[in-house]
PDB file of C-alpha atoms in Angstrom:
ATOM      1  CA  MET A   1      54.494  68.563  77.527  1.00 46.00           C
ATOM      2  CA  GLN A   2      58.074  67.633  76.598  1.00 45.00           C
ATOM      3  CA  ALA A   3      58.593  71.019  74.943  1.00 43.00           C
ATOM      4  CA  ARG A   4      57.392  72.819  78.071  1.00 41.00           C
ATOM      5  CA  SER A   5      59.739  70.755  80.222  1.00 37.00           C
ATOM      6  CA  TYR A   6      62.639  71.624  77.901  1.00 34.00           C
ATOM      7  CA  VAL A   7      61.816  75.349  78.031  1.00 33.00           C
ATOM      8  CA  LEU A   8      61.526  75.301  81.823  1.00 34.00           C
ATOM      9  CA  THR A   9      64.779  73.361  82.183  1.00 34.00           C
ATOM     10  CA  SER A  10      66.559  75.741  79.804  1.00 35.00           C
ATOM     11  CA  ALA A  11      65.286  78.758  81.718  1.00 34.00           C
ATOM     12  CA  LEU A  12      66.480  77.294  85.013  1.00 33.00           C
ATOM     13  CA  VAL A  13      69.906  76.477  83.563  1.00 34.00           C
ATOM     14  CA  LEU A  14      70.265  79.995  82.173  1.00 34.00           C
ATOM     15  CA  ALA A  15      69.129  81.552  85.457  1.00 36.00           C
ATOM     16  CA  GLY A  16      71.630  79.437  87.362  1.00 37.00           C
ATOM     17  CA  ALA A  17      74.418  80.250  84.931  1.00 36.00           C
ATOM     18  CA  SER A  18      73.838  83.986  85.150  1.00 37.00           C
ATOM     19  CA  GLY A  19      73.929  83.789  88.956  1.00 40.00           C
ATOM     20  CA  ALA A  20      77.093  81.701  88.903  1.00 40.00           C
ATOM     21  CA  PHE A  21      78.981  84.490  87.190  1.00 43.00           C
ATOM     22  CA  GLY A  22      78.351  86.921  90.010  1.00 44.00           C
ATOM     23  CA  ALA A  23      75.813  89.179  88.331  1.00 51.00           C
ATOM     24  CA  THR A  24      74.441  90.209  91.713  1.00 79.00           C
ATOM     25  CA  PRO A  25      76.606  92.042  94.225  1.00 87.00           C
ATOM     26  CA  ALA A  26      76.859  90.390  97.613  1.00 95.00           C
ATOM     27  CA  LYS A  27      76.395  92.150 100.924  1.00 97.00           C
ATOM     28  CA  VAL A  28      77.596  91.299 104.415  1.00 97.00           C
ATOM     29  CA  SER A  29      77.023  93.213 107.631  1.00 97.00           C
ATOM     30  CA  GLY A  30      78.003  93.195 111.269  1.00 97.00           C
ATOM     31  CA  ALA A  31      80.917  91.122 112.531  1.00 97.00           C
ATOM     32  CA  THR A  32      81.696  89.611 109.112  1.00 97.00           C
ATOM     33  CA  ALA A  33      81.837  93.054 107.476  1.00 98.00           C
ATOM     34  CA  LEU A  34      84.086  94.377 110.243  1.00 98.00           C
ATOM     35  CA  ALA A  35      86.380  91.362 109.788  1.00 98.00           C
ATOM     36  CA  LEU A  36      86.562  91.889 106.014  1.00 98.00           C
ATOM     37  CA  ALA A  37      87.371  95.579 106.445  1.00 98.00           C
ATOM     38  CA  GLY A  38      89.775  94.705 109.260  1.00 98.00           C
ATOM     39  CA  VAL A  39      91.970  92.442 107.129  1.00 98.00           C
ATOM     40  CA  ILE A  40      92.016  94.782 104.103  1.00 98.00           C
ATOM     41  CA  ALA A  41      92.381  98.199 105.791  1.00 98.00           C
ATOM     42  CA  PRO A  42      96.073  97.748 106.785  1.00 98.00           C
ATOM     43  CA  LEU A  43      96.957  97.196 103.115  1.00 98.00           C
ATOM     44  CA  SER A  44      95.039 100.181 101.739  1.00 98.00           C
ATOM     45  CA  PRO A  45      97.035 103.085 100.301  1.00 97.00           C
ATOM     46  CA  ASP A  46      93.836 105.177 100.389  1.00 96.00           C
ATOM     47  CA  LEU A  47      93.271 105.237 104.158  1.00 98.00           C
ATOM     48  CA  SER A  48      94.966 107.644 106.535  1.00 97.00           C
ATOM     49  CA  GLY A  49      96.961 106.371 109.489  1.00 97.00           C
ATOM     50  CA  ALA A  50      94.150 107.443 111.828  1.00 96.00           C
ATOM     51  CA  GLU A  51      91.582 105.495 109.793  1.00 97.00           C
ATOM     52  CA  LYS A  52      93.761 102.373 109.735  1.00 97.00           C
ATOM     53  CA  LYS A  53      94.323 102.643 113.486  1.00 96.00           C
ATOM     54  CA  ALA A  54      90.576 103.056 114.151  1.00 97.00           C
ATOM     55  CA  VAL A  55      89.689  99.995 112.053  1.00 97.00           C
ATOM     56  CA  ALA A  56      92.445  97.991 113.767  1.00 97.00           C
ATOM     57  CA  MET A  57      91.158  99.017 117.215  1.00 96.00           C
ATOM     58  CA  LEU A  58      87.572  98.112 116.310  1.00 96.00           C
ATOM     59  CA  PHE A  59      88.641  94.778 114.784  1.00 95.00           C
ATOM     60  CA  ALA A  60      90.660  94.003 117.927  1.00 95.00           C
ATOM     61  CA  GLY A  61      87.580  94.454 120.109  1.00 93.00           C
ATOM     62  CA  GLY A  62      87.841  98.085 121.201  1.00 88.00           C
ATOM     63  CA  SER A  63      84.657 100.013 120.482  1.00 82.00           C
ATOM     64  CA  ASP A  64      85.731 103.261 122.148  1.00 84.00           C
ATOM     65  CA  VAL A  65      87.969 104.623 119.401  1.00 91.00           C
ATOM     66  CA  PRO A  66      88.800 108.328 119.166  1.00 89.00           C
ATOM     67  CA  TYR A  67      87.948 108.400 115.437  1.00 92.00           C
ATOM     68  CA  ARG A  68      84.339 109.531 114.899  1.00 92.00           C
ATOM     69  CA  LYS A  69      83.753 109.692 111.125  1.00 96.00           C
ATOM     70  CA  ALA A  70      82.646 106.795 108.925  1.00 97.00           C
ATOM     71  CA  ILE A  71      85.547 104.954 107.293  1.00 98.00           C
ATOM     72  CA  VAL A  72      85.237 103.470 103.798  1.00 98.00           C
ATOM     73  CA  VAL A  73      87.563 100.556 103.043  1.00 98.00           C
ATOM     74  CA  THR A  74      87.740  99.677  99.343  1.00 98.00           C
ATOM     75  CA  ALA A  75      89.651  97.313  97.077  1.00 98.00           C
ATOM     76  CA  ASP A  76      89.180  96.845  93.364  1.00 98.00           C
ATOM     77  CA  ARG A  77      90.143  93.174  93.361  1.00 97.00           C
ATOM     78  CA  ILE A  78      91.260  90.496  95.812  1.00 98.00           C
ATOM     79  CA  VAL A  79      92.570  87.126  94.632  1.00 96.00           C
ATOM     80  CA  CYS A  80      93.800  84.617  97.209  1.00 96.00           C
ATOM     81  CA  ARG A  81      95.415  81.241  96.665  1.00 94.00           C
ATOM     82  CA  THR A  82      96.245  78.388  99.003  1.00 93.00           C
ATOM     83  CA  GLY A  83      97.917  75.145  98.048  1.00 91.00           C
ATOM     84  CA  ASN A  84      96.464  71.740  98.663  1.00 87.00           C
ATOM     85  CA  VAL A  85      99.490  69.903  97.267  1.00 91.00           C
ATOM     86  CA  ASP A  86     102.194  72.393  98.260  1.00 92.00           C
ATOM     87  CA  ILE A  87     100.566  73.162 101.591  1.00 92.00           C
ATOM     88  CA  THR A  88     103.003  76.020 102.284  1.00 94.00           C
ATOM     89  CA  VAL A  89     101.420  78.204  99.576  1.00 93.00           C
ATOM     90  CA  ARG A  90      99.328  81.081 100.907  1.00 96.00           C
ATOM     91  CA  ASN A  91      99.185  84.345  98.998  1.00 97.00           C
ATOM     92  CA  CYS A  92      96.790  87.114  98.063  1.00 97.00           C
ATOM     93  CA  GLU A  93      96.987  89.902  95.545  1.00 98.00           C
ATOM     94  CA  VAL A  94      94.972  92.933  96.616  1.00 98.00           C
ATOM     95  CA  THR A  95      94.477  95.646  94.005  1.00 98.00           C
ATOM     96  CA  PHE A  96      93.710  99.268  94.854  1.00 98.00           C
ATOM     97  CA  GLY A  97      93.351 101.205  91.602  1.00 96.00           C
ATOM     98  CA  LYS A  98      96.706 100.853  89.836  1.00 96.00           C
ATOM     99  CA  LYS A  99      98.502  99.624  92.970  1.00 96.00           C
ATOM    100  CA  MET A 100      98.729  95.941  93.801  1.00 97.00           C
ATOM    101  CA  ARG A 101      99.873  94.522  97.136  1.00 97.00           C
ATOM    102  CA  THR A 102     100.927  90.896  97.434  1.00 98.00           C
ATOM    103  CA  VAL A 103     100.822  89.306 100.875  1.00 98.00           C
ATOM    104  CA  ASN A 104     101.861  85.837 101.977  1.00 97.00           C
ATOM    105  CA  GLY A 105     101.682  83.598 105.011  1.00 96.00           C
ATOM    106  CA  SER A 106      99.436  84.457 107.938  1.00 96.00           C
ATOM    107  CA  THR A 107      98.183  87.721 106.423  1.00 97.00           C
ATOM    108  CA  ALA A 108      97.101  85.897 103.258  1.00 97.00           C
ATOM    109  CA  ASN A 109      95.544  83.149 105.368  1.00 96.00           C
ATOM    110  CA  GLU A 110      93.505  85.741 107.318  1.00 97.00           C
ATOM    111  CA  ILE A 111      92.201  87.278 104.094  1.00 97.00           C
ATOM    112  CA  PHE A 112      91.425  83.851 102.565  1.00 96.00           C
ATOM    113  CA  ALA A 113      89.564  82.717 105.702  1.00 95.00           C
ATOM    114  CA  THR A 114      87.664  86.005 105.975  1.00 96.00           C
ATOM    115  CA  GLU A 115      86.581  85.791 102.334  1.00 96.00           C
ATOM    116  CA  ALA A 116      85.240  82.304 103.085  1.00 94.00           C
ATOM    117  CA  LEU A 117      83.407  83.692 106.127  1.00 95.00           C
ATOM    118  CA  ALA A 118      81.850  86.329 103.853  1.00 95.00           C
ATOM    119  CA  GLY A 119      80.548  83.593 101.535  1.00 93.00           C
ATOM    120  CA  ILE A 120      83.134  83.675  98.748  1.00 92.00           C
ATOM    121  CA  PRO A 121      83.240  80.119  97.396  1.00 87.00           C
ATOM    122  CA  PRO A 122      86.661  78.586  96.705  1.00 85.00           C
ATOM    123  CA  ASP A 123      87.514  77.468  93.196  1.00 86.00           C
ATOM    124  CA  GLY A 124      90.072  74.680  92.813  1.00 78.00           C
ATOM    125  CA  ALA A 125      92.631  74.240  90.071  1.00 75.00           C
ATOM    126  CA  ALA A 126      95.650  71.913  89.812  1.00 79.00           C
ATOM    127  CA  GLY A 127      96.803  71.814  93.408  1.00 83.00           C
ATOM    128  CA  SER A 128      95.413  75.195  94.445  1.00 86.00           C
ATOM    129  CA  ASN A 129      92.298  76.737  95.941  1.00 90.00           C
ATOM    130  CA  PHE A 130      91.352  80.232  94.818  1.00 91.00           C
ATOM    131  CA  GLU A 131      88.949  82.800  96.234  1.00 94.00           C
ATOM    132  CA  SER A 132      88.360  86.134  94.585  1.00 95.00           C
ATOM    133  CA  LEU A 133      86.149  89.166  94.683  1.00 96.00           C
ATOM    134  CA  THR A 134      85.968  92.559  93.015  1.00 97.00           C
ATOM    135  CA  ARG A 135      84.603  96.000  93.913  1.00 97.00           C
ATOM    136  CA  LEU A 136      84.858  95.640  97.682  1.00 98.00           C
ATOM    137  CA  SER A 137      83.403  98.600  99.560  1.00 98.00           C
ATOM    138  CA  CYS A 138      83.036  98.465 103.342  1.00 98.00           C
ATOM    139  CA  THR A 139      81.636 101.285 105.430  1.00 98.00           C
ATOM    140  CA  ILE A 140      82.660 101.242 109.073  1.00 98.00           C
ATOM    141  CA  ASP A 141      80.833 103.647 111.392  1.00 97.00           C
ATOM    142  CA  PRO A 142      82.586 103.853 114.788  1.00 96.00           C
ATOM    143  CA  ASN A 143      79.645 105.756 116.303  1.00 95.00           C
ATOM    144  CA  ALA A 144      77.188 102.981 115.405  1.00 96.00           C
ATOM    145  CA  ILE A 145      79.603 100.240 116.535  1.00 95.00           C
ATOM    146  CA  ARG A 146      79.898 102.018 119.878  1.00 93.00           C
ATOM    147  CA  ARG A 147      76.178 101.311 120.477  1.00 93.00           C
ATOM    148  CA  LYS A 148      76.940  97.551 120.480  1.00 92.00           C
ATOM    149  CA  ASP A 149      73.735  96.647 118.662  1.00 95.00           C
ATOM    150  CA  GLY A 150      75.305  94.790 115.732  1.00 94.00           C
ATOM    151  CA  SER A 151      75.267  97.783 113.403  1.00 96.00           C
ATOM    152  CA  GLY A 152      78.039  99.937 112.011  1.00 97.00           C
ATOM    153  CA  ALA A 153      79.750  97.665 109.502  1.00 98.00           C
ATOM    154  CA  ASP A 154      78.497  96.928 105.983  1.00 98.00           C
ATOM    155  CA  CYS A 155      80.305  95.618 102.890  1.00 98.00           C
ATOM    156  CA  THR A 156      79.308  95.059  99.304  1.00 98.00           C
ATOM    157  CA  PHE A 157      81.375  93.209  96.710  1.00 97.00           C
ATOM    158  CA  GLN A 158      81.147  91.222  93.515  1.00 95.00           C
ATOM    159  CA  PRO A 159      82.010  87.530  94.096  1.00 91.00           C
ATOM    160  CA  GLY A 160      84.453  85.836  91.744  1.00 82.00           C
ATOM    161  CA  ASN A 161      86.382  87.201  88.774  1.00 63.00           C
TER     162      ASN A 161
END
């Protein structure tokens, strides 16, 4: 009986450990997905001005945007840091391919808070809180959002890293 208990405990520990390292991509939809795309889209070098404007209009509450095609907002990696000792520290590094954008202050705070809303757990270290994700891909469909039925925004990402 003790051997069985040990095997079961070991299996549970290993299952928990593999999940803790973000083996499974996460998915968010609706308002949270629109918020995540809304805070990342302005930083993206891959989106056109019209796409950025459409996402900004949707995120600001306007569903009647002139842009009709689906918009895909991506980022390879997002790492945000806030300070809990030096409470003025707020920064995020957002990586798009080989390009990295660093933002501070209120923009970083918006990204950090939106990551938390999307379920990214903070990780603390020596006076700082970190949140990170990789492989963000959000699809924003203005036509679906226009229906006002909760659809039209979906994101997938890998937590942590």
